[in-house]
Amino acid sequence: MDFVSAISTCMVKKYADFSGRASRSEFWFFTLFLVLATVVSTIIDIMILNYHPDDLGPLYLIVTVITLIPAIAAAARRLHDVNHSGWWQLLILTIIAIPIYLYWVIIKGTDGDNDYGPDPIKN
């Protein structure tokens, strides 16, 4: 999956779809999009809208609200790809478990069908 397809899939086709599986490329391209959108919105808030860098500007908040649900959904689908429940992303809240979460989103997904659906690469 390429960059544009990943954004289209996560922001339009599967905006709040927590079922199924997401390939590594879908998840990481969407994560890159989220980082870029956050950086650009912060720069616009600071340079054009004259917000202080320590403040949360309006454009940053709008981007965050619009992308929060798709980000959680994409992470849940990515965890499904490695045959784990999407609820495991709550590990991020316990800072000590972040390496485990990162390991799961980095590794190759389950080959073939698993408990959460068909292989996203073969579909």
XYZ file of N, CA and C in Angstrom:
369
model
N 0.849 -1.168 0.000
C 0.000 0.000 0.000
C 0.895 1.232 0.000
N 0.514 2.222 -0.779
C 1.314 3.441 -0.845
C 0.749 4.505 0.114
N 1.431 5.649 0.168
C 1.106 6.722 1.106
C -0.331 7.221 0.923
N -0.704 7.533 -0.300
C -2.038 8.077 -0.579
C -3.126 7.047 -0.291
N -2.896 5.803 -0.648
C -3.876 4.739 -0.381
C -4.081 4.546 1.112
N -3.007 4.626 1.869
C -3.110 4.462 3.320
C -3.950 5.583 3.934
N -3.721 6.808 3.494
C -4.499 7.937 4.002
C -5.962 7.782 3.611
N -6.209 7.421 2.371
C -7.577 7.224 1.891
C -8.276 6.113 2.675
N -7.582 5.026 2.896
C -8.166 3.904 3.631
C -8.498 4.304 5.058
N -7.564 4.937 5.743
C -7.758 5.243 7.164
C -8.682 6.434 7.413
N -8.658 7.425 6.530
C -9.455 8.626 6.764
C -10.837 8.582 6.115
N -11.012 7.732 5.091
C -12.292 7.716 4.389
C -12.970 6.358 4.497
N -12.336 5.344 3.959
C -12.967 4.026 3.871
C -13.167 3.360 5.227
N -12.190 3.491 6.117
C -12.249 2.809 7.416
C -12.048 3.806 8.551
N -12.732 4.942 8.484
C -12.550 6.029 9.455
C -12.690 5.539 10.895
N -13.748 4.809 11.188
C -13.983 4.315 12.548
C -14.196 2.808 12.543
N -13.504 2.123 11.654
C -13.637 0.669 11.535
C -12.547 0.002 12.371
N -12.965 -0.605 13.472
C -12.025 -1.250 14.382
C -11.905 -2.746 14.111
N -12.538 -3.219 13.061
C -12.483 -4.638 12.737
C -11.589 -4.859 11.525
N -11.155 -6.077 11.348
C -10.287 -6.396 10.230
C -8.829 -6.197 10.585
N -8.017 -6.162 9.546
C -6.576 -6.093 9.734
C -5.982 -4.978 8.884
N -4.864 -4.431 9.343
C -4.132 -3.400 8.604
C -2.693 -3.863 8.405
N -2.209 -3.752 7.193
C -0.828 -4.134 6.911
C 0.133 -3.129 7.546
N 1.397 -3.524 7.603
C 2.411 -2.615 8.153
C 2.469 -1.325 7.351
N 2.426 -1.447 6.030
C 2.540 -0.243 5.202
C 1.367 0.706 5.436
N 0.162 0.154 5.563
C -0.999 1.007 5.837
C -0.814 1.754 7.157
N -0.440 1.035 8.195
C -0.278 1.637 9.517
C 0.832 2.685 9.528
N 2.003 2.347 8.990
C 3.131 3.269 9.083
C 3.002 4.460 8.148
N 2.422 4.283 6.971
C 2.177 5.449 6.112
C 1.147 6.375 6.756
N 0.134 5.810 7.394
C -0.846 6.653 8.077
C -0.212 7.348 9.278
N 0.663 6.664 9.995
C 1.372 7.287 11.108
C 2.244 8.443 10.613
N 2.916 8.245 9.472
C 3.702 9.330 8.878
C 2.809 10.514 8.537
N 1.640 10.246 7.967
C 0.683 11.312 7.658
C 0.284 12.067 8.923
N 0.034 11.348 10.013
C -0.353 11.993 11.267
C 0.751 12.900 11.790
N 1.989 12.425 11.713
C 3.121 13.238 12.167
C 3.251 14.496 11.304
N 3.174 14.323 9.987
C 3.286 15.474 9.085
C 2.152 16.470 9.301
N 0.923 15.969 9.472
C -0.227 16.856 9.699
C -0.069 17.625 11.007
N 0.447 16.965 12.016
C 0.656 17.613 13.309
C 1.736 18.689 13.213
N 2.829 18.365 12.552
C 3.922 19.333 12.406
C 3.469 20.548 11.596
N 2.810 20.303 10.477
C 2.355 21.410 9.619
C 1.338 22.276 10.353
N 0.389 21.666 11.049
C -0.617 22.459 11.762
C 0.018 23.269 12.888
N 1.015 22.715 13.543
C 1.703 23.447 14.602
C 2.479 24.630 14.027
N 3.157 24.415 12.913
C 3.904 25.502 12.266
C 2.964 26.619 11.834
N 1.827 26.265 11.259
C 0.854 27.289 10.837
C 0.325 28.035 12.052
N 0.016 27.310 13.133
C -0.464 27.975 14.348
C 0.555 28.973 14.884
N 1.820 28.614 14.844
C 2.866 29.471 15.406
C 3.202 30.633 14.468
N 3.435 30.331 13.189
C 3.948 31.354 12.278
C 2.867 32.249 11.684
N 1.708 31.700 11.414
C 0.671 32.502 10.761
C -0.360 33.009 11.762
N -0.780 32.157 12.672
C -1.805 32.550 13.633
C -1.238 33.147 14.912
N 0.092 33.220 15.003
C 0.801 33.863 16.112
C 0.493 33.273 17.487
N 0.347 31.964 17.545
C 0.194 31.306 18.844
C 1.576 30.995 19.397
N 1.691 31.039 20.703
C 2.955 30.719 21.355
C 3.222 29.220 21.217
N 4.477 28.825 21.022
C 4.781 27.394 20.859
C 4.321 26.507 22.028
N 4.176 27.074 23.208
C 3.716 26.283 24.355
C 2.197 26.110 24.389
N 1.488 26.893 23.585
C 0.026 26.817 23.549
C -0.428 25.854 22.460
N -1.602 25.292 22.657
C -2.211 24.450 21.627
C -3.044 25.355 20.732
N -2.604 25.492 19.491
C -3.306 26.357 18.559
C -4.570 25.704 18.029
N -5.449 26.496 17.430
C -6.724 25.967 16.952
C -6.579 24.950 15.816
N -5.660 25.178 14.907
C -5.486 24.240 13.795
C -4.960 22.894 14.287
N -4.032 22.933 15.226
C -3.519 21.703 15.829
C -4.653 20.921 16.493
N -5.505 21.612 17.233
C -6.622 20.948 17.914
C -7.613 20.351 16.917
N -7.875 21.056 15.836
C -8.787 20.549 14.809
C -8.213 19.280 14.177
N -6.939 19.306 13.827
C -6.285 18.128 13.239
C -6.323 16.962 14.214
N -6.066 17.227 15.478
C -6.081 16.170 16.490
C -7.469 15.550 16.628
N -8.490 16.367 16.684
C -9.857 15.853 16.827
C -10.269 15.038 15.602
N -9.924 15.512 14.422
C -10.309 14.814 13.194
C -9.582 13.484 13.047
N -8.347 13.397 13.498
C -7.543 12.191 13.272
C -7.482 11.226 14.457
N -8.062 11.571 15.589
C -7.963 10.716 16.770
C -8.608 9.348 16.561
N -9.855 9.315 16.114
C -10.546 8.034 15.925
C -9.890 7.189 14.835
N -9.547 7.761 13.666
C -8.863 6.923 12.669
C -7.517 6.385 13.153
N -6.807 7.145 13.968
C -5.518 6.678 14.485
C -5.705 5.491 15.423
N -6.691 5.568 16.289
C -6.964 4.457 17.203
C -7.447 3.242 16.426
N -8.297 3.465 15.428
C -8.820 2.361 14.612
C -7.707 1.686 13.819
N -6.810 2.476 13.219
C -5.706 1.895 12.453
C -4.780 1.084 13.355
N -4.539 1.571 14.558
C -3.696 0.830 15.507
C -4.371 -0.477 15.933
N -5.669 -0.432 16.124
C -6.394 -1.659 16.479
C -6.318 -2.674 15.348
N -6.513 -2.218 14.110
C -6.422 -3.132 12.968
C -5.003 -3.670 12.801
N -4.002 -2.843 13.096
C -2.608 -3.313 13.006
C -2.342 -4.399 14.046
N -2.843 -4.215 15.254
C -2.689 -5.244 16.278
C -3.446 -6.513 15.886
N -4.582 -6.352 15.232
C -5.310 -7.530 14.740
C -4.467 -8.295 13.733
N -3.658 -7.590 12.951
C -2.828 -8.251 11.944
C -1.797 -9.180 12.574
N -1.366 -8.859 13.790
C -0.420 -9.733 14.492
C -1.147 -10.622 15.503
N -2.455 -10.733 15.318
C -3.328 -11.627 16.092
C -3.418 -11.254 17.571
N -3.515 -9.940 17.838
C -3.729 -9.436 19.194
C -4.955 -8.535 19.176
N -5.622 -8.455 20.294
C -6.781 -7.585 20.415
C -6.351 -6.124 20.305
N -7.215 -5.301 19.736
C -6.937 -3.875 19.629
C -6.845 -3.188 20.984
N -7.416 -3.801 22.003
C -7.357 -3.233 23.344
C -5.924 -3.180 23.871
N -5.028 -3.975 23.313
C -3.637 -3.969 23.766
C -2.953 -2.634 23.524
N -3.540 -1.769 22.692
C -2.909 -0.466 22.486
C -2.992 0.398 23.745
N -3.803 -0.010 24.697
C -3.828 0.694 25.977
C -2.507 0.551 26.725
N -1.645 -0.364 26.272
C -0.315 -0.497 26.867
C 0.470 0.814 26.797
N 0.134 1.634 25.811
C 0.834 2.908 25.650
C 0.679 3.762 26.908
N -0.446 3.613 27.601
C -0.684 4.401 28.808
C 0.257 4.024 29.944
N 0.782 2.806 29.908
C 1.779 2.400 30.894
C 3.131 2.498 30.195
N 3.794 3.565 30.391
C 4.996 3.904 29.634
C 5.983 2.747 29.556
N 6.046 1.934 30.568
C 6.999 0.833 30.598
C 6.706 -0.221 29.525
N 5.461 -0.308 29.064
C 5.075 -1.338 28.089
C 5.132 -0.847 26.640
N 5.555 0.356 26.410
C 5.635 0.882 25.043
C 6.519 0.019 24.144
N 7.665 -0.499 24.605
C 8.467 -1.367 23.726
C 7.700 -2.606 23.233
N 6.859 -3.167 24.069
C 6.067 -4.330 23.653
C 5.108 -3.927 22.547
N 4.417 -2.804 22.740
C 3.492 -2.297 21.723
C 4.235 -2.025 20.422
N 5.381 -1.362 20.495
C 6.156 -1.064 19.287
C 6.601 -2.348 18.583
N 6.990 -3.345 19.349
C 7.371 -4.615 18.748
C 6.207 -5.196 17.945
N 5.020 -5.158 18.516
C 3.854 -5.724 17.835
C 3.500 -4.972 16.558
N 3.615 -3.648 16.550
C 3.250 -2.913 15.335
C 4.356 -2.943 14.289
N 5.561 -3.344 14.675
C 6.675 -3.415 13.733
C 6.771 -4.774 13.053
N 6.463 -5.850 13.782
C 6.667 -7.190 13.217
C 5.704 -7.478 12.082
N 6.081 -8.466 11.285
C 5.253 -8.909 10.167
C 3.963 -9.512 10.711
N 2.873 -9.264 10.022
C 1.587 -9.803 10.435
C 1.495 -11.300 10.212
N 0.439 -11.885 10.753
C 0.195 -13.306 10.602
C -0.032 -13.647 9.132
N 0.655 -14.673 8.622
C 0.427 -15.115 7.248
C -0.931 -15.789 7.161
N -1.671 -15.477 6.125
C -2.981 -16.083 5.936
C -4.005 -15.521 6.911
N -5.129 -16.216 7.008
C -6.204 -15.780 7.894
C -5.800 -15.956 9.350
N -6.338 -15.093 10.216
C -6.187 -15.272 11.652
C -7.538 -15.001 12.309
N -7.572 -14.841 13.611
C -8.825 -14.653 14.336
C -9.579 -13.383 13.929
N -8.888 -12.443 13.294
C -9.486 -11.141 12.993
C -9.793 -10.933 11.511
N -9.553 -11.927 10.685
C -9.918 -11.815 9.284
C -8.832 -12.270 8.334
N -9.067 -12.036 7.040
C -8.115 -12.464 6.025
C -6.863 -11.580 6.010
N -5.811 -12.099 5.418
C -4.555 -11.403 5.291
C -4.761 -10.130 4.447
N -4.422 -8.933 4.971
C -4.661 -7.706 4.216
C -3.772 -7.568 2.974
N -2.649 -8.248 2.949
C -1.749 -8.129 1.809
C -2.268 -8.926 0.612
N -2.951 -10.012 0.888
C -3.465 -10.854 -0.201
C -4.806 -10.357 -0.729
N -5.424 -9.397 -0.058
C -6.723 -8.869 -0.509
C -6.556 -7.583 -1.261
